[in-house]
Amino acid sequence: MSNEDELNPYEAPKETKTTKRPKKKKAAEDDAPHDPSIDAIVYSLQKTRPWISLFGTLSYIGAVGLVVFGLYTMTSTSTSRAIGDYGAIAFIVYLILAILYAVVGSRLFRYRDSINQVIATDGRLDFIATAIERQREFWAFVGMMTVVLLGLYALIIGGSLLFLLPR
């Protein structure tokens, strides 16, 4: 036997015709050079996703809590002289707030789902654009809601001051 045919257990494995694996063909998107800034965007979105899920879930829990508290307020006002006949009005206010919380939660979950698509596609720009658009929609809604609530607070405070003034 020649030395070439002997197996050396201490020698590194060599590639033979039978051990070669076919290389995967690249898709058209994979031919483009990989941009490190896209990796940074995907990483940031991936790290943001758990917080979005947390606040979306808390929004839904808050909406349910507001409905339950509104029902409690409506049923308990018949025994309370301090609130009087305002139980139905209080329930409607709590119901409106619950709807706002539910809308905030649904927008957060839409944004989270867009982030999931970005991560699943390794940062395709069209999915990143969709995620950023969903984020813009969320913040636009929160901004409008804040302006409306500040206006309501001003009306409530102004009405309370007028009610407290001596006649």
PDB file of C-alpha atoms in Angstrom:
ATOM      1  CA  MET A   1       0.000   0.000   0.000  1.00  0.00           C
ATOM      2  CA  SER A   2       1.148   3.455  -0.763  1.00  0.00           C
ATOM      3  CA  ASN A   3       1.158   6.345   1.652  1.00  0.00           C
ATOM      4  CA  GLU A   4      -1.467   8.144  -0.429  1.00  0.00           C
ATOM      5  CA  ASP A   5      -4.107   5.489   0.176  1.00  0.00           C
ATOM      6  CA  GLU A   6      -3.611   5.308   3.931  1.00  0.00           C
ATOM      7  CA  LEU A   7      -5.905   7.270   6.176  1.00  0.00           C
ATOM      8  CA  ASN A   8      -4.223   9.470   8.695  1.00  0.00           C
ATOM      9  CA  PRO A   9      -6.556  10.032  11.676  1.00  0.00           C
ATOM     10  CA  TYR A  10      -4.635  13.178  12.657  1.00  0.00           C
ATOM     11  CA  GLU A  11      -4.909  14.844   9.288  1.00  0.00           C
ATOM     12  CA  ALA A  12      -7.564  17.477   8.528  1.00  0.00           C
ATOM     13  CA  PRO A  13     -10.404  16.230   6.350  1.00  0.00           C
ATOM     14  CA  LYS A  14     -10.037  16.840   2.647  1.00  0.00           C
ATOM     15  CA  GLU A  15     -12.749  17.722   0.208  1.00  0.00           C
ATOM     16  CA  THR A  16     -13.519  15.106  -2.368  1.00  0.00           C
ATOM     17  CA  LYS A  17     -15.971  14.964  -5.250  1.00  0.00           C
ATOM     18  CA  THR A  18     -18.517  13.196  -3.070  1.00  0.00           C
ATOM     19  CA  THR A  19     -18.346  15.744  -0.227  1.00  0.00           C
ATOM     20  CA  LYS A  20     -18.875  18.867  -2.323  1.00  0.00           C
ATOM     21  CA  ARG A  21     -22.221  20.519  -1.793  1.00  0.00           C
ATOM     22  CA  PRO A  22     -24.004  22.479  -4.480  1.00  0.00           C
ATOM     23  CA  LYS A  23     -24.048  26.199  -3.844  1.00  0.00           C
ATOM     24  CA  LYS A  24     -27.377  27.968  -3.459  1.00  0.00           C
ATOM     25  CA  LYS A  25     -28.316  30.241  -6.281  1.00  0.00           C
ATOM     26  CA  LYS A  26     -28.785  33.794  -5.168  1.00  0.00           C
ATOM     27  CA  ALA A  27     -32.056  35.595  -5.657  1.00  0.00           C
ATOM     28  CA  ALA A  28     -32.149  38.904  -7.498  1.00  0.00           C
ATOM     29  CA  GLU A  29     -32.445  40.834  -4.215  1.00  0.00           C
ATOM     30  CA  ASP A  30     -29.372  39.097  -2.792  1.00  0.00           C
ATOM     31  CA  ASP A  31     -27.142  40.387  -5.596  1.00  0.00           C
ATOM     32  CA  ALA A  32     -27.343  43.927  -4.233  1.00  0.00           C
ATOM     33  CA  PRO A  33     -24.612  44.933  -1.785  1.00  0.00           C
ATOM     34  CA  HIS A  34     -25.719  44.676   1.836  1.00  0.00           C
ATOM     35  CA  ASP A  35     -26.089  48.088   3.487  1.00  0.00           C
ATOM     36  CA  PRO A  36     -25.030  48.300   7.154  1.00  0.00           C
ATOM     37  CA  SER A  37     -27.504  51.129   7.737  1.00  0.00           C
ATOM     38  CA  ILE A  38     -30.381  48.758   6.884  1.00  0.00           C
ATOM     39  CA  ASP A  39     -28.982  46.316   9.432  1.00  0.00           C
ATOM     40  CA  ALA A  40     -29.001  49.122  12.013  1.00  0.00           C
ATOM     41  CA  ILE A  41     -32.625  49.968  11.181  1.00  0.00           C
ATOM     42  CA  VAL A  42     -33.704  46.328  11.427  1.00  0.00           C
ATOM     43  CA  TYR A  43     -31.834  45.960  14.733  1.00  0.00           C
ATOM     44  CA  SER A  44     -33.499  49.071  16.165  1.00  0.00           C
ATOM     45  CA  LEU A  45     -36.939  47.913  15.043  1.00  0.00           C
ATOM     46  CA  GLN A  46     -36.292  44.467  16.486  1.00  0.00           C
ATOM     47  CA  LYS A  47     -35.344  45.947  19.857  1.00  0.00           C
ATOM     48  CA  THR A  48     -38.425  48.221  19.797  1.00  0.00           C
ATOM     49  CA  ARG A  49     -40.887  45.403  19.062  1.00  0.00           C
ATOM     50  CA  PRO A  50     -41.210  44.055  22.663  1.00  0.00           C
ATOM     51  CA  TRP A  51     -42.016  47.529  23.995  1.00  0.00           C
ATOM     52  CA  ILE A  52     -44.649  48.030  21.316  1.00  0.00           C
ATOM     53  CA  SER A  53     -46.204  44.694  22.244  1.00  0.00           C
ATOM     54  CA  LEU A  54     -46.196  45.660  25.938  1.00  0.00           C
ATOM     55  CA  PHE A  55     -47.882  49.026  25.400  1.00  0.00           C
ATOM     56  CA  GLY A  56     -50.355  47.576  22.896  1.00  0.00           C
ATOM     57  CA  THR A  57     -51.368  44.922  25.427  1.00  0.00           C
ATOM     58  CA  LEU A  58     -51.599  47.512  28.208  1.00  0.00           C
ATOM     59  CA  SER A  59     -53.823  49.639  25.966  1.00  0.00           C
ATOM     60  CA  TYR A  60     -56.261  46.770  25.518  1.00  0.00           C
ATOM     61  CA  ILE A  61     -56.188  45.965  29.242  1.00  0.00           C
ATOM     62  CA  GLY A  62     -56.823  49.650  29.981  1.00  0.00           C
ATOM     63  CA  ALA A  63     -59.764  49.704  27.565  1.00  0.00           C
ATOM     64  CA  VAL A  64     -61.360  46.705  29.276  1.00  0.00           C
ATOM     65  CA  GLY A  65     -60.681  48.273  32.685  1.00  0.00           C
ATOM     66  CA  LEU A  66     -62.340  51.514  31.624  1.00  0.00           C
ATOM     67  CA  VAL A  67     -65.456  49.694  30.432  1.00  0.00           C
ATOM     68  CA  VAL A  68     -65.647  47.718  33.691  1.00  0.00           C
ATOM     69  CA  PHE A  69     -65.119  50.861  35.788  1.00  0.00           C
ATOM     70  CA  GLY A  70     -67.733  52.703  33.702  1.00  0.00           C
ATOM     71  CA  LEU A  71     -70.250  49.923  34.329  1.00  0.00           C
ATOM     72  CA  TYR A  72     -69.433  50.027  38.031  1.00  0.00           C
ATOM     73  CA  THR A  73     -69.836  53.805  38.086  1.00  0.00           C
ATOM     74  CA  MET A  74     -73.158  53.618  36.293  1.00  0.00           C
ATOM     75  CA  THR A  75     -74.588  50.987  38.638  1.00  0.00           C
ATOM     76  CA  SER A  76     -73.225  52.470  41.851  1.00  0.00           C
ATOM     77  CA  THR A  77     -74.477  56.015  41.255  1.00  0.00           C
ATOM     78  CA  SER A  78     -78.032  55.085  42.134  1.00  0.00           C
ATOM     79  CA  THR A  79     -76.918  54.607  45.750  1.00  0.00           C
ATOM     80  CA  SER A  80     -74.515  57.550  45.851  1.00  0.00           C
ATOM     81  CA  ARG A  81     -75.934  61.033  46.388  1.00  0.00           C
ATOM     82  CA  ALA A  82     -72.640  62.742  45.491  1.00  0.00           C
ATOM     83  CA  ILE A  83     -72.741  61.731  41.827  1.00  0.00           C
ATOM     84  CA  GLY A  84     -76.494  61.718  41.461  1.00  0.00           C
ATOM     85  CA  ASP A  85     -77.872  61.093  37.981  1.00  0.00           C
ATOM     86  CA  TYR A  86     -74.549  61.336  36.189  1.00  0.00           C
ATOM     87  CA  GLY A  87     -73.911  57.570  36.048  1.00  0.00           C
ATOM     88  CA  ALA A  88     -74.957  57.173  32.417  1.00  0.00           C
ATOM     89  CA  ILE A  89     -72.889  60.198  31.391  1.00  0.00           C
ATOM     90  CA  ALA A  90     -69.876  58.831  33.269  1.00  0.00           C
ATOM     91  CA  PHE A  91     -70.316  55.478  31.529  1.00  0.00           C
ATOM     92  CA  ILE A  92     -70.394  57.166  28.118  1.00  0.00           C
ATOM     93  CA  VAL A  93     -67.219  59.104  28.957  1.00  0.00           C
ATOM     94  CA  TYR A  94     -65.468  55.905  30.078  1.00  0.00           C
ATOM     95  CA  LEU A  95     -66.705  54.112  26.969  1.00  0.00           C
ATOM     96  CA  ILE A  96     -65.273  56.839  24.706  1.00  0.00           C
ATOM     97  CA  LEU A  97     -61.952  56.661  26.533  1.00  0.00           C
ATOM     98  CA  ALA A  98     -61.981  52.863  26.224  1.00  0.00           C
ATOM     99  CA  ILE A  99     -62.515  53.150  22.466  1.00  0.00           C
ATOM    100  CA  LEU A 100     -59.571  55.561  22.235  1.00  0.00           C
ATOM    101  CA  TYR A 101     -57.366  53.137  24.183  1.00  0.00           C
ATOM    102  CA  ALA A 102     -58.440  50.266  21.916  1.00  0.00           C
ATOM    103  CA  VAL A 103     -57.609  52.293  18.800  1.00  0.00           C
ATOM    104  CA  VAL A 104     -54.173  53.112  20.225  1.00  0.00           C
ATOM    105  CA  GLY A 105     -53.613  49.418  20.961  1.00  0.00           C
ATOM    106  CA  SER A 106     -54.699  48.351  17.474  1.00  0.00           C
ATOM    107  CA  ARG A 107     -52.370  50.883  15.847  1.00  0.00           C
ATOM    108  CA  LEU A 108     -49.499  49.658  17.996  1.00  0.00           C
ATOM    109  CA  PHE A 109     -50.166  46.055  16.987  1.00  0.00           C
ATOM    110  CA  ARG A 110     -50.309  47.036  13.302  1.00  0.00           C
ATOM    111  CA  TYR A 111     -46.916  48.682  13.756  1.00  0.00           C
ATOM    112  CA  ARG A 112     -45.582  45.573  15.510  1.00  0.00           C
ATOM    113  CA  ASP A 113     -46.822  43.360  12.670  1.00  0.00           C
ATOM    114  CA  SER A 114     -45.002  45.592  10.187  1.00  0.00           C
ATOM    115  CA  ILE A 115     -41.817  45.199  12.205  1.00  0.00           C
ATOM    116  CA  ASN A 116     -42.290  41.419  12.106  1.00  0.00           C
ATOM    117  CA  GLN A 117     -42.442  41.629   8.292  1.00  0.00           C
ATOM    118  CA  VAL A 118     -39.256  43.723   8.209  1.00  0.00           C
ATOM    119  CA  ILE A 119     -37.430  41.161  10.328  1.00  0.00           C
ATOM    120  CA  ALA A 120     -38.784  38.212   8.322  1.00  0.00           C
ATOM    121  CA  THR A 121     -37.616  39.747   5.026  1.00  0.00           C
ATOM    122  CA  ASP A 122     -34.173  40.789   6.311  1.00  0.00           C
ATOM    123  CA  GLY A 123     -34.885  44.479   5.950  1.00  0.00           C
ATOM    124  CA  ARG A 124     -36.462  44.909   2.552  1.00  0.00           C
ATOM    125  CA  LEU A 125     -36.952  48.614   2.013  1.00  0.00           C
ATOM    126  CA  ASP A 126     -40.633  48.403   1.082  1.00  0.00           C
ATOM    127  CA  PHE A 127     -41.411  46.688   4.390  1.00  0.00           C
ATOM    128  CA  ILE A 128     -39.297  49.218   6.282  1.00  0.00           C
ATOM    129  CA  ALA A 129     -41.271  51.991   4.581  1.00  0.00           C
ATOM    130  CA  THR A 130     -44.544  50.338   5.628  1.00  0.00           C
ATOM    131  CA  ALA A 131     -43.340  50.029   9.228  1.00  0.00           C
ATOM    132  CA  ILE A 132     -42.306  53.681   9.341  1.00  0.00           C
ATOM    133  CA  GLU A 133     -45.678  54.700   7.844  1.00  0.00           C
ATOM    134  CA  ARG A 134     -47.494  52.710  10.538  1.00  0.00           C
ATOM    135  CA  GLN A 135     -45.355  54.431  13.155  1.00  0.00           C
ATOM    136  CA  ARG A 136     -46.273  57.825  11.665  1.00  0.00           C
ATOM    137  CA  GLU A 137     -49.969  56.922  11.735  1.00  0.00           C
ATOM    138  CA  PHE A 138     -49.699  55.952  15.393  1.00  0.00           C
ATOM    139  CA  TRP A 139     -48.006  59.179  16.445  1.00  0.00           C
ATOM    140  CA  ALA A 140     -50.366  61.305  14.337  1.00  0.00           C
ATOM    141  CA  PHE A 141     -53.332  59.688  16.097  1.00  0.00           C
ATOM    142  CA  VAL A 142     -51.754  60.142  19.537  1.00  0.00           C
ATOM    143  CA  GLY A 143     -50.992  63.783  18.712  1.00  0.00           C
ATOM    144  CA  MET A 144     -54.573  64.496  17.611  1.00  0.00           C
ATOM    145  CA  MET A 145     -55.909  62.669  20.655  1.00  0.00           C
ATOM    146  CA  THR A 146     -53.674  64.734  22.938  1.00  0.00           C
ATOM    147  CA  VAL A 147     -54.868  68.021  21.406  1.00  0.00           C
ATOM    148  CA  VAL A 148     -58.521  66.975  21.765  1.00  0.00           C
ATOM    149  CA  LEU A 149     -58.018  65.837  25.364  1.00  0.00           C
ATOM    150  CA  LEU A 150     -56.223  69.080  26.274  1.00  0.00           C
ATOM    151  CA  GLY A 151     -59.198  70.984  24.841  1.00  0.00           C
ATOM    152  CA  LEU A 152     -61.592  68.830  26.876  1.00  0.00           C
ATOM    153  CA  TYR A 153     -59.533  69.410  30.014  1.00  0.00           C
ATOM    154  CA  ALA A 154     -59.708  73.162  29.416  1.00  0.00           C
ATOM    155  CA  LEU A 155     -63.505  72.959  28.995  1.00  0.00           C
ATOM    156  CA  ILE A 156     -63.898  70.829  32.121  1.00  0.00           C
ATOM    157  CA  ILE A 157     -61.709  73.106  34.221  1.00  0.00           C
ATOM    158  CA  GLY A 158     -63.432  76.210  32.862  1.00  0.00           C
ATOM    159  CA  GLY A 159     -66.865  74.690  33.486  1.00  0.00           C
ATOM    160  CA  SER A 160     -65.872  73.685  37.005  1.00  0.00           C
ATOM    161  CA  LEU A 161     -64.671  77.188  37.770  1.00  0.00           C
ATOM    162  CA  LEU A 162     -67.911  78.664  36.466  1.00  0.00           C
ATOM    163  CA  PHE A 163     -69.909  76.190  38.545  1.00  0.00           C
ATOM    164  CA  LEU A 164     -67.972  77.049  41.700  1.00  0.00           C
ATOM    165  CA  LEU A 165     -68.315  80.830  41.326  1.00  0.00           C
ATOM    166  CA  PRO A 166     -70.925  82.376  43.611  1.00  0.00           C
ATOM    167  CA  ARG A 167     -74.095  83.491  41.868  1.00  0.00           C
TER     168      ARG A 167
END
